[in-house]
PDB file of N, CA and C in Angstrom:
ATOM      1  N   SER A   1     212.666 139.171  49.799  1.00 57.00           N
ATOM      2  CA  SER A   1     212.972 138.140  48.960  1.00 57.00           C
ATOM      3  C   SER A   1     212.736 136.482  50.482  1.00 57.00           C
ATOM      4  N   VAL A   2     212.722 135.494  50.042  1.00 57.00           N
ATOM      5  CA  VAL A   2     212.847 134.770  51.187  1.00 57.00           C
ATOM      6  C   VAL A   2     214.091 134.482  51.804  1.00 57.00           C
ATOM      7  N   SER A   3     215.130 134.435  51.286  1.00 58.00           N
ATOM      8  CA  SER A   3     216.491 134.420  51.902  1.00 58.00           C
ATOM      9  C   SER A   3     217.249 135.162  53.408  1.00 58.00           C
ATOM     10  N   SER A   4     216.492 136.767  53.001  1.00 63.00           N
ATOM     11  CA  SER A   4     216.547 137.345  53.576  1.00 63.00           C
ATOM     12  C   SER A   4     216.169 137.557  54.819  1.00 63.00           C
ATOM     13  N   GLN A   5     214.622 136.412  54.939  1.00 63.00           N
ATOM     14  CA  GLN A   5     214.228 135.953  56.948  1.00 63.00           C
ATOM     15  C   GLN A   5     215.514 135.345  57.701  1.00 63.00           C
ATOM     16  N   PRO A   6     214.951 136.119  58.936  1.00 67.00           N
ATOM     17  CA  PRO A   6     215.918 135.963  59.645  1.00 67.00           C
ATOM     18  C   PRO A   6     216.043 134.063  59.859  1.00 67.00           C
ATOM     19  N   GLY A   7     217.610 133.636  60.844  1.00 72.00           N
ATOM     20  CA  GLY A   7     217.128 132.307  60.516  1.00 72.00           C
ATOM     21  C   GLY A   7     217.956 131.439  59.413  1.00 72.00           C
ATOM     22  N   TYR A   8     217.998 132.192  58.437  1.00 76.00           N
ATOM     23  CA  TYR A   8     219.023 131.421  57.265  1.00 76.00           C
ATOM     24  C   TYR A   8     220.049 131.943  57.947  1.00 76.00           C
ATOM     25  N   ILE A   9     221.497 130.843  56.984  1.00 76.00           N
ATOM     26  CA  ILE A   9     222.859 131.145  57.644  1.00 76.00           C
ATOM     27  C   ILE A   9     223.459 130.520  56.036  1.00 76.00           C
ATOM     28  N   TRP A  10     224.492 130.561  56.095  1.00 76.00           N
ATOM     29  CA  TRP A  10     225.799 130.125  55.106  1.00 76.00           C
ATOM     30  C   TRP A  10     226.051 129.143  55.587  1.00 76.00           C
ATOM     31  N   PRO A  11     225.952 127.884  54.251  1.00 76.00           N
ATOM     32  CA  PRO A  11     226.691 126.693  54.947  1.00 76.00           C
ATOM     33  C   PRO A  11     227.784 126.855  54.767  1.00 76.00           C
ATOM     34  N   THR A  12     228.557 125.785  55.990  1.00 78.00           N
ATOM     35  CA  THR A  12     229.513 125.292  56.398  1.00 78.00           C
ATOM     36  C   THR A  12     230.408 124.318  54.692  1.00 78.00           C
ATOM     37  N   ILE A  13     231.145 124.533  54.181  1.00 80.00           N
ATOM     38  CA  ILE A  13     231.916 123.652  53.255  1.00 80.00           C
ATOM     39  C   ILE A  13     232.920 123.393  53.451  1.00 80.00           C
ATOM     40  N   LEU A  14     233.556 121.856  54.114  1.00 78.00           N
ATOM     41  CA  LEU A  14     234.676 121.279  54.168  1.00 78.00           C
ATOM     42  C   LEU A  14     235.380 120.769  52.846  1.00 78.00           C
ATOM     43  N   THR A  15     236.800 121.076  52.469  1.00 80.00           N
ATOM     44  CA  THR A  15     237.611 120.728  51.530  1.00 80.00           C
ATOM     45  C   THR A  15     237.927 119.327  51.346  1.00 80.00           C
ATOM     46  N   SER A  16     237.954 118.951  53.470  1.00 76.00           N
ATOM     47  CA  SER A  16     238.892 117.723  53.458  1.00 76.00           C
ATOM     48  C   SER A  16     237.800 117.051  54.002  1.00 76.00           C
ATOM     49  N   GLY A  17     238.483 115.842  54.383  1.00 71.00           N
ATOM     50  CA  GLY A  17     237.297 114.653  55.181  1.00 71.00           C
ATOM     51  C   GLY A  17     236.535 114.218  54.217  1.00 71.00           C
ATOM     52  N   PRO A  18     235.469 113.396  55.131  1.00 69.00           N
ATOM     53  CA  PRO A  18     234.645 112.247  54.373  1.00 69.00           C
ATOM     54  C   PRO A  18     233.495 113.291  53.686  1.00 69.00           C
ATOM     55  N   SER A  19     233.272 112.767  52.692  1.00 73.00           N
ATOM     56  CA  SER A  19     232.100 113.281  51.889  1.00 73.00           C
ATOM     57  C   SER A  19     230.621 113.292  52.706  1.00 73.00           C
ATOM     58  N   VAL A  20     230.347 114.190  53.386  1.00 77.00           N
ATOM     59  CA  VAL A  20     228.753 113.918  54.235  1.00 77.00           C
ATOM     60  C   VAL A  20     228.089 115.149  53.930  1.00 77.00           C
ATOM     61  N   LEU A  21     227.029 114.730  54.603  1.00 81.00           N
ATOM     62  CA  LEU A  21     225.853 116.549  54.081  1.00 81.00           C
ATOM     63  C   LEU A  21     225.005 115.965  55.548  1.00 81.00           C
ATOM     64  N   HIS A  22     225.331 116.781  56.198  1.00 81.00           N
ATOM     65  CA  HIS A  22     224.433 116.932  57.958  1.00 81.00           C
ATOM     66  C   HIS A  22     223.723 118.528  57.989  1.00 81.00           C
ATOM     67  N   ILE A  23     222.574 118.278  57.842  1.00 84.00           N
ATOM     68  CA  ILE A  23     221.723 119.817  58.377  1.00 84.00           C
ATOM     69  C   ILE A  23     220.691 119.658  59.542  1.00 84.00           C
ATOM     70  N   LYS A  24     221.223 120.500  60.051  1.00 86.00           N
ATOM     71  CA  LYS A  24     220.787 120.568  61.331  1.00 86.00           C
ATOM     72  C   LYS A  24     219.805 121.900  61.290  1.00 86.00           C
ATOM     73  N   ALA A  25     218.384 121.428  61.791  1.00 87.00           N
ATOM     74  CA  ALA A  25     217.358 122.454  61.930  1.00 87.00           C
ATOM     75  C   ALA A  25     216.739 122.920  60.266  1.00 87.00           C
ATOM     76  N   GLY A  26     216.692 122.063  59.337  1.00 87.00           N
ATOM     77  CA  GLY A  26     216.616 122.511  58.327  1.00 87.00           C
ATOM     78  C   GLY A  26     215.446 122.671  57.881  1.00 87.00           C
ATOM     79  N   ARG A  27     215.142 123.834  56.999  1.00 86.00           N
ATOM     80  CA  ARG A  27     213.745 124.279  56.512  1.00 86.00           C
ATOM     81  C   ARG A  27     213.810 124.412  55.250  1.00 86.00           C
ATOM     82  N   HIS A  28     212.277 124.118  54.411  1.00 84.00           N
ATOM     83  CA  HIS A  28     212.048 123.725  53.227  1.00 84.00           C
ATOM     84  C   HIS A  28     211.703 125.828  53.047  1.00 84.00           C
ATOM     85  N   PRO A  29     212.262 126.581  52.294  1.00 80.00           N
ATOM     86  CA  PRO A  29     212.013 128.314  52.003  1.00 80.00           C
ATOM     87  C   PRO A  29     211.176 128.296  51.520  1.00 80.00           C
ATOM     88  N   MET A  30     210.528 128.075  50.656  1.00 82.00           N
ATOM     89  CA  MET A  30     209.458 127.462  50.362  1.00 82.00           C
ATOM     90  C   MET A  30     207.821 127.705  51.046  1.00 82.00           C
ATOM     91  N   LEU A  31     208.295 126.692  51.573  1.00 84.00           N
ATOM     92  CA  LEU A  31     206.763 125.784  52.134  1.00 84.00           C
ATOM     93  C   LEU A  31     207.038 126.674  53.700  1.00 84.00           C
ATOM     94  N   GLU A  32     208.097 127.188  54.563  1.00 81.00           N
ATOM     95  CA  GLU A  32     207.937 127.679  55.241  1.00 81.00           C
ATOM     96  C   GLU A  32     207.360 129.344  55.155  1.00 81.00           C
ATOM     97  N   HIS A  33     207.730 129.807  53.977  1.00 80.00           N
ATOM     98  CA  HIS A  33     207.381 131.350  53.256  1.00 80.00           C
ATOM     99  C   HIS A  33     205.613 131.096  53.054  1.00 80.00           C
ATOM    100  N   SER A  34     205.421 129.884  53.042  1.00 85.00           N
ATOM    101  CA  SER A  34     203.494 129.835  52.300  1.00 85.00           C
ATOM    102  C   SER A  34     202.886 129.584  53.618  1.00 85.00           C
ATOM    103  N   LEU A  35     203.221 129.036  54.512  1.00 86.00           N
ATOM    104  CA  LEU A  35     202.790 128.804  55.358  1.00 86.00           C
ATOM    105  C   LEU A  35     202.354 130.394  56.557  1.00 86.00           C
ATOM    106  N   SER A  36     203.400 130.671  56.646  1.00 81.00           N
ATOM    107  CA  SER A  36     203.663 131.874  57.306  1.00 81.00           C
ATOM    108  C   SER A  36     202.634 133.041  56.837  1.00 81.00           C
ATOM    109  N   GLN A  37     202.543 133.056  55.158  1.00 86.00           N
ATOM    110  CA  GLN A  37     201.571 134.160  54.740  1.00 86.00           C
ATOM    111  C   GLN A  37     200.223 133.414  54.497  1.00 86.00           C
ATOM    112  N   ARG A  38     199.806 132.572  54.342  1.00 87.00           N
ATOM    113  CA  ARG A  38     198.825 131.821  55.139  1.00 87.00           C
ATOM    114  C   ARG A  38     197.931 131.934  56.415  1.00 87.00           C
ATOM    115  N   GLY A  39     199.232 131.701  57.555  1.00 83.00           N
ATOM    116  CA  GLY A  39     198.622 131.874  58.545  1.00 83.00           C
ATOM    117  C   GLY A  39     198.199 130.556  59.068  1.00 83.00           C
ATOM    118  N   ASP A  40     198.754 129.732  58.349  1.00 81.00           N
ATOM    119  CA  ASP A  40     198.403 127.854  58.663  1.00 81.00           C
ATOM    120  C   ASP A  40     199.442 127.410  59.279  1.00 81.00           C
ATOM    121  N   GLY A  41     200.314 128.193  60.015  1.00 79.00           N
ATOM    122  CA  GLY A  41     200.960 127.417  61.340  1.00 79.00           C
ATOM    123  C   GLY A  41     202.716 127.613  60.686  1.00 79.00           C
ATOM    124  N   MET A  42     203.279 126.762  62.100  1.00 79.00           N
ATOM    125  CA  MET A  42     204.691 126.752  61.847  1.00 79.00           C
ATOM    126  C   MET A  42     205.142 126.233  61.374  1.00 79.00           C
ATOM    127  N   TYR A  43     205.837 126.331  60.308  1.00 80.00           N
ATOM    128  CA  TYR A  43     207.107 124.835  60.027  1.00 80.00           C
ATOM    129  C   TYR A  43     208.412 124.261  60.761  1.00 80.00           C
ATOM    130  N   ILE A  44     208.199 122.905  60.971  1.00 84.00           N
ATOM    131  CA  ILE A  44     208.715 122.390  62.400  1.00 84.00           C
ATOM    132  C   ILE A  44     210.301 121.643  61.441  1.00 84.00           C
ATOM    133  N   PRO A  45     211.489 122.916  62.001  1.00 87.00           N
ATOM    134  CA  PRO A  45     212.642 122.444  61.094  1.00 87.00           C
ATOM    135  C   PRO A  45     212.732 120.888  61.369  1.00 87.00           C
ATOM    136  N   ASN A  46     214.022 120.543  60.713  1.00 86.00           N
ATOM    137  CA  ASN A  46     214.348 118.538  61.096  1.00 86.00           C
ATOM    138  C   ASN A  46     215.377 118.460  60.264  1.00 86.00           C
ATOM    139  N   ASP A  47     216.206 117.454  61.024  1.00 87.00           N
ATOM    140  CA  ASP A  47     217.884 117.127  60.980  1.00 87.00           C
ATOM    141  C   ASP A  47     218.262 116.269  60.118  1.00 87.00           C
ATOM    142  N   LEU A  48     218.825 116.041  59.261  1.00 83.00           N
ATOM    143  CA  LEU A  48     219.081 115.163  58.079  1.00 83.00           C
ATOM    144  C   LEU A  48     220.903 114.991  58.198  1.00 83.00           C
ATOM    145  N   SER A  49     221.326 113.534  58.331  1.00 79.00           N
ATOM    146  CA  SER A  49     222.783 113.442  57.938  1.00 79.00           C
ATOM    147  C   SER A  49     222.754 112.067  56.676  1.00 79.00           C
ATOM    148  N   LEU A  50     223.858 112.403  56.141  1.00 79.00           N
ATOM    149  CA  LEU A  50     223.887 111.382  55.721  1.00 79.00           C
ATOM    150  C   LEU A  50     225.334 111.517  55.140  1.00 79.00           C
ATOM    151  N   GLY A  51     226.036 110.564  55.560  1.00 73.00           N
ATOM    152  CA  GLY A  51     227.113 109.560  55.168  1.00 73.00           C
ATOM    153  C   GLY A  51     227.579 109.854  56.601  1.00 73.00           C
ATOM    154  N   ASP A  52     227.899 109.373  58.021  1.00 60.00           N
ATOM    155  CA  ASP A  52     227.115 109.499  59.246  1.00 60.00           C
ATOM    156  C   ASP A  52     229.046 109.425  59.004  1.00 60.00           C
ATOM    157  N   LEU A  53     229.408 110.673  60.260  1.00 58.00           N
ATOM    158  CA  LEU A  53     231.092 110.584  60.419  1.00 58.00           C
ATOM    159  C   LEU A  53     231.380 109.678  61.479  1.00 58.00           C
ATOM    160  N   ASN A  54     230.366 108.598  62.349  1.00 59.00           N
ATOM    161  CA  ASN A  54     230.512 107.820  63.472  1.00 59.00           C
ATOM    162  C   ASN A  54     231.094 106.403  62.869  1.00 59.00           C
ATOM    163  N   ARG A  55     231.051 106.504  61.485  1.00 58.00           N
ATOM    164  CA  ARG A  55     230.889 105.295  60.766  1.00 58.00           C
ATOM    165  C   ARG A  55     232.086 104.731  60.890  1.00 58.00           C
ATOM    166  N   ILE A  56     233.100 104.069  61.404  1.00 53.00           N
ATOM    167  CA  ILE A  56     234.070 103.547  61.160  1.00 53.00           C
ATOM    168  C   ILE A  56     234.789 102.081  60.977  1.00 53.00           C
ATOM    169  N   THR A  57     234.744 101.036  59.955  1.00 56.00           N
ATOM    170  CA  THR A  57     234.956 100.319  60.019  1.00 56.00           C
ATOM    171  C   THR A  57     235.850  99.218  60.907  1.00 56.00           C
ATOM    172  N   SER A  58     236.128  97.620  60.749  1.00 58.00           N
ATOM    173  CA  SER A  58     236.834  97.639  61.926  1.00 58.00           C
ATOM    174  C   SER A  58     238.562  97.788  61.607  1.00 58.00           C
ATOM    175  N   SER A  59     238.857  98.273  60.251  1.00 61.00           N
ATOM    176  CA  SER A  59     239.966  98.823  59.729  1.00 61.00           C
ATOM    177  C   SER A  59     240.503 100.252  59.880  1.00 61.00           C
ATOM    178  N   ASN A  60     239.362 100.584  60.853  1.00 59.00           N
ATOM    179  CA  ASN A  60     239.685 102.003  61.045  1.00 59.00           C
ATOM    180  C   ASN A  60     239.759 102.955  59.628  1.00 59.00           C
ATOM    181  N   THR A  61     239.097 102.889  59.000  1.00 60.00           N
ATOM    182  CA  THR A  61     238.551 103.279  57.411  1.00 60.00           C
ATOM    183  C   THR A  61     237.520 104.106  57.664  1.00 60.00           C
ATOM    184  N   TYR A  62     236.924 105.271  56.908  1.00 57.00           N
ATOM    185  CA  TYR A  62     235.398 105.709  56.876  1.00 57.00           C
ATOM    186  C   TYR A  62     234.569 104.901  56.267  1.00 57.00           C
ATOM    187  N   ASN A  63     233.683 104.245  56.345  1.00 58.00           N
ATOM    188  CA  ASN A  63     232.601 103.876  55.362  1.00 58.00           C
ATOM    189  C   ASN A  63     231.440 104.465  55.374  1.00 58.00           C
ATOM    190  N   PRO A  64     231.465 105.331  54.570  1.00 59.00           N
ATOM    191  CA  PRO A  64     229.932 106.263  54.099  1.00 59.00           C
ATOM    192  C   PRO A  64     228.673 105.347  53.900  1.00 59.00           C
ATOM    193  N   ALA A  65     227.052 105.774  54.710  1.00 62.00           N
ATOM    194  CA  ALA A  65     226.086 105.271  53.814  1.00 62.00           C
ATOM    195  C   ALA A  65     225.811 105.746  52.742  1.00 62.00           C
ATOM    196  N   LYS A  66     225.490 104.726  51.690  1.00 62.00           N
ATOM    197  CA  LYS A  66     225.481 104.939  50.160  1.00 62.00           C
ATOM    198  C   LYS A  66     223.964 104.939  49.792  1.00 62.00           C
ATOM    199  N   LEU A  67     223.189 104.565  50.923  1.00 68.00           N
ATOM    200  CA  LEU A  67     222.306 104.385  50.666  1.00 68.00           C
ATOM    201  C   LEU A  67     221.017 104.989  51.659  1.00 68.00           C
ATOM    202  N   LEU A  68     220.068 105.763  50.990  1.00 73.00           N
ATOM    203  CA  LEU A  68     219.015 106.153  52.489  1.00 73.00           C
ATOM    204  C   LEU A  68     217.571 105.424  51.783  1.00 73.00           C
ATOM    205  N   LEU A  69     217.175 104.813  52.547  1.00 78.00           N
ATOM    206  CA  LEU A  69     215.857 104.686  52.459  1.00 78.00           C
ATOM    207  C   LEU A  69     214.901 105.496  53.360  1.00 78.00           C
ATOM    208  N   LEU A  70     214.114 105.906  52.883  1.00 82.00           N
ATOM    209  CA  LEU A  70     213.220 107.072  53.413  1.00 82.00           C
ATOM    210  C   LEU A  70     211.397 106.420  53.361  1.00 82.00           C
ATOM    211  N   SER A  71     211.155 105.867  54.005  1.00 86.00           N
ATOM    212  CA  SER A  71     209.616 105.336  54.191  1.00 86.00           C
ATOM    213  C   SER A  71     209.052 106.075  55.136  1.00 86.00           C
ATOM    214  N   GLY A  72     207.526 105.927  54.970  1.00 86.00           N
ATOM    215  CA  GLY A  72     206.585 106.565  55.738  1.00 86.00           C
ATOM    216  C   GLY A  72     205.278 106.477  55.073  1.00 86.00           C
ATOM    217  N   PRO A  73     203.831 107.080  55.755  1.00 87.00           N
ATOM    218  CA  PRO A  73     202.944 107.344  54.984  1.00 87.00           C
ATOM    219  C   PRO A  73     202.973 107.923  54.038  1.00 87.00           C
ATOM    220  N   ASN A  74     201.399 107.471  53.388  1.00 88.00           N
ATOM    221  CA  ASN A  74     201.166 108.713  52.547  1.00 88.00           C
ATOM    222  C   ASN A  74     201.053 109.889  53.011  1.00 88.00           C
ATOM    223  N   MET A  75     201.374 111.086  52.657  1.00 83.00           N
ATOM    224  CA  MET A  75     201.325 112.382  53.219  1.00 83.00           C
ATOM    225  C   MET A  75     201.830 112.444  54.487  1.00 83.00           C
ATOM    226  N   GLY A  76     203.296 111.886  54.453  1.00 81.00           N
ATOM    227  CA  GLY A  76     203.859 112.175  55.658  1.00 81.00           C
ATOM    228  C   GLY A  76     205.053 113.179  55.519  1.00 81.00           C
ATOM    229  N   GLY A  77     205.237 113.669  54.500  1.00 82.00           N
ATOM    230  CA  GLY A  77     206.986 114.351  54.523  1.00 82.00           C
ATOM    231  C   GLY A  77     207.809 114.146  53.387  1.00 82.00           C
ATOM    232  N   LYS A  78     207.714 112.744  53.234  1.00 87.00           N
ATOM    233  CA  LYS A  78     208.851 112.159  52.287  1.00 87.00           C
ATOM    234  C   LYS A  78     209.042 113.498  51.285  1.00 87.00           C
ATOM    235  N   SER A  79     208.727 113.650  50.627  1.00 87.00           N
ATOM    236  CA  SER A  79     208.948 114.342  49.364  1.00 87.00           C
ATOM    237  C   SER A  79     209.022 115.721  49.961  1.00 87.00           C
ATOM    238  N   THR A  80     208.615 115.999  50.512  1.00 86.00           N
ATOM    239  CA  THR A  80     208.942 117.476  51.111  1.00 86.00           C
ATOM    240  C   THR A  80     210.663 117.430  51.995  1.00 86.00           C
ATOM    241  N   LEU A  81     210.578 116.528  52.462  1.00 86.00           N
ATOM    242  CA  LEU A  81     212.514 116.085  53.082  1.00 86.00           C
ATOM    243  C   LEU A  81     213.013 116.084  51.699  1.00 86.00           C
ATOM    244  N   LEU A  82     212.773 115.474  50.815  1.00 87.00           N
ATOM    245  CA  LEU A  82     213.594 115.066  49.793  1.00 87.00           C
ATOM    246  C   LEU A  82     214.169 116.468  49.134  1.00 87.00           C
ATOM    247  N   ARG A  83     212.926 117.437  48.538  1.00 88.00           N
ATOM    248  CA  ARG A  83     212.754 118.612  48.209  1.00 88.00           C
ATOM    249  C   ARG A  83     214.082 119.670  49.284  1.00 88.00           C
ATOM    250  N   GLN A  84     213.415 119.569  49.967  1.00 87.00           N
ATOM    251  CA  GLN A  84     214.372 120.335  51.156  1.00 87.00           C
ATOM    252  C   GLN A  84     215.791 120.253  50.976  1.00 87.00           C
ATOM    253  N   THR A  85     216.186 119.144  50.966  1.00 87.00           N
ATOM    254  CA  THR A  85     217.216 118.505  51.186  1.00 87.00           C
ATOM    255  C   THR A  85     218.014 118.837  49.664  1.00 87.00           C
ATOM    256  N   CYS A  86     217.425 118.914  48.286  1.00 86.00           N
ATOM    257  CA  CYS A  86     218.237 119.132  47.403  1.00 86.00           C
ATOM    258  C   CYS A  86     218.332 120.757  47.402  1.00 86.00           C
ATOM    259  N   LEU A  87     217.042 121.810  48.037  1.00 85.00           N
ATOM    260  CA  LEU A  87     217.138 123.470  48.048  1.00 85.00           C
ATOM    261  C   LEU A  87     218.517 123.469  48.940  1.00 85.00           C
ATOM    262  N   ILE A  88     218.608 122.717  50.145  1.00 83.00           N
ATOM    263  CA  ILE A  88     219.612 123.289  50.819  1.00 83.00           C
ATOM    264  C   ILE A  88     220.754 123.242  50.439  1.00 83.00           C
ATOM    265  N   ALA A  89     221.185 122.193  49.154  1.00 82.00           N
ATOM    266  CA  ALA A  89     222.293 121.569  48.620  1.00 82.00           C
ATOM    267  C   ALA A  89     222.929 122.603  47.454  1.00 82.00           C
ATOM    268  N   VAL A  90     221.507 123.136  46.687  1.00 81.00           N
ATOM    269  CA  VAL A  90     222.116 123.819  45.967  1.00 81.00           C
ATOM    270  C   VAL A  90     221.891 125.558  45.989  1.00 81.00           C
ATOM    271  N   LEU A  91     221.314 125.459  47.028  1.00 74.00           N
ATOM    272  CA  LEU A  91     221.581 127.165  47.264  1.00 74.00           C
ATOM    273  C   LEU A  91     222.351 127.344  48.544  1.00 74.00           C
TER     274      LEU A  91
END
């Protein structure tokens, strides 16, 4: 299965502190597998942070971002990033 490929790791889930999603070198498992099977090149990993840990307000309270605006040209990978993030969060 794809999950047995090298480089996949279990996430670190923190039970205290602010709610953040931080993905470093995230990869879309099915797209990466498909590209390697067809010989269409390598998948380029990407990073994503939602709820920045460094966003501290003037009253020293944490204020996570509540909205992510993802824009770009057609065929720019917006849907792939969204699906990848959801797959990583669920799996």
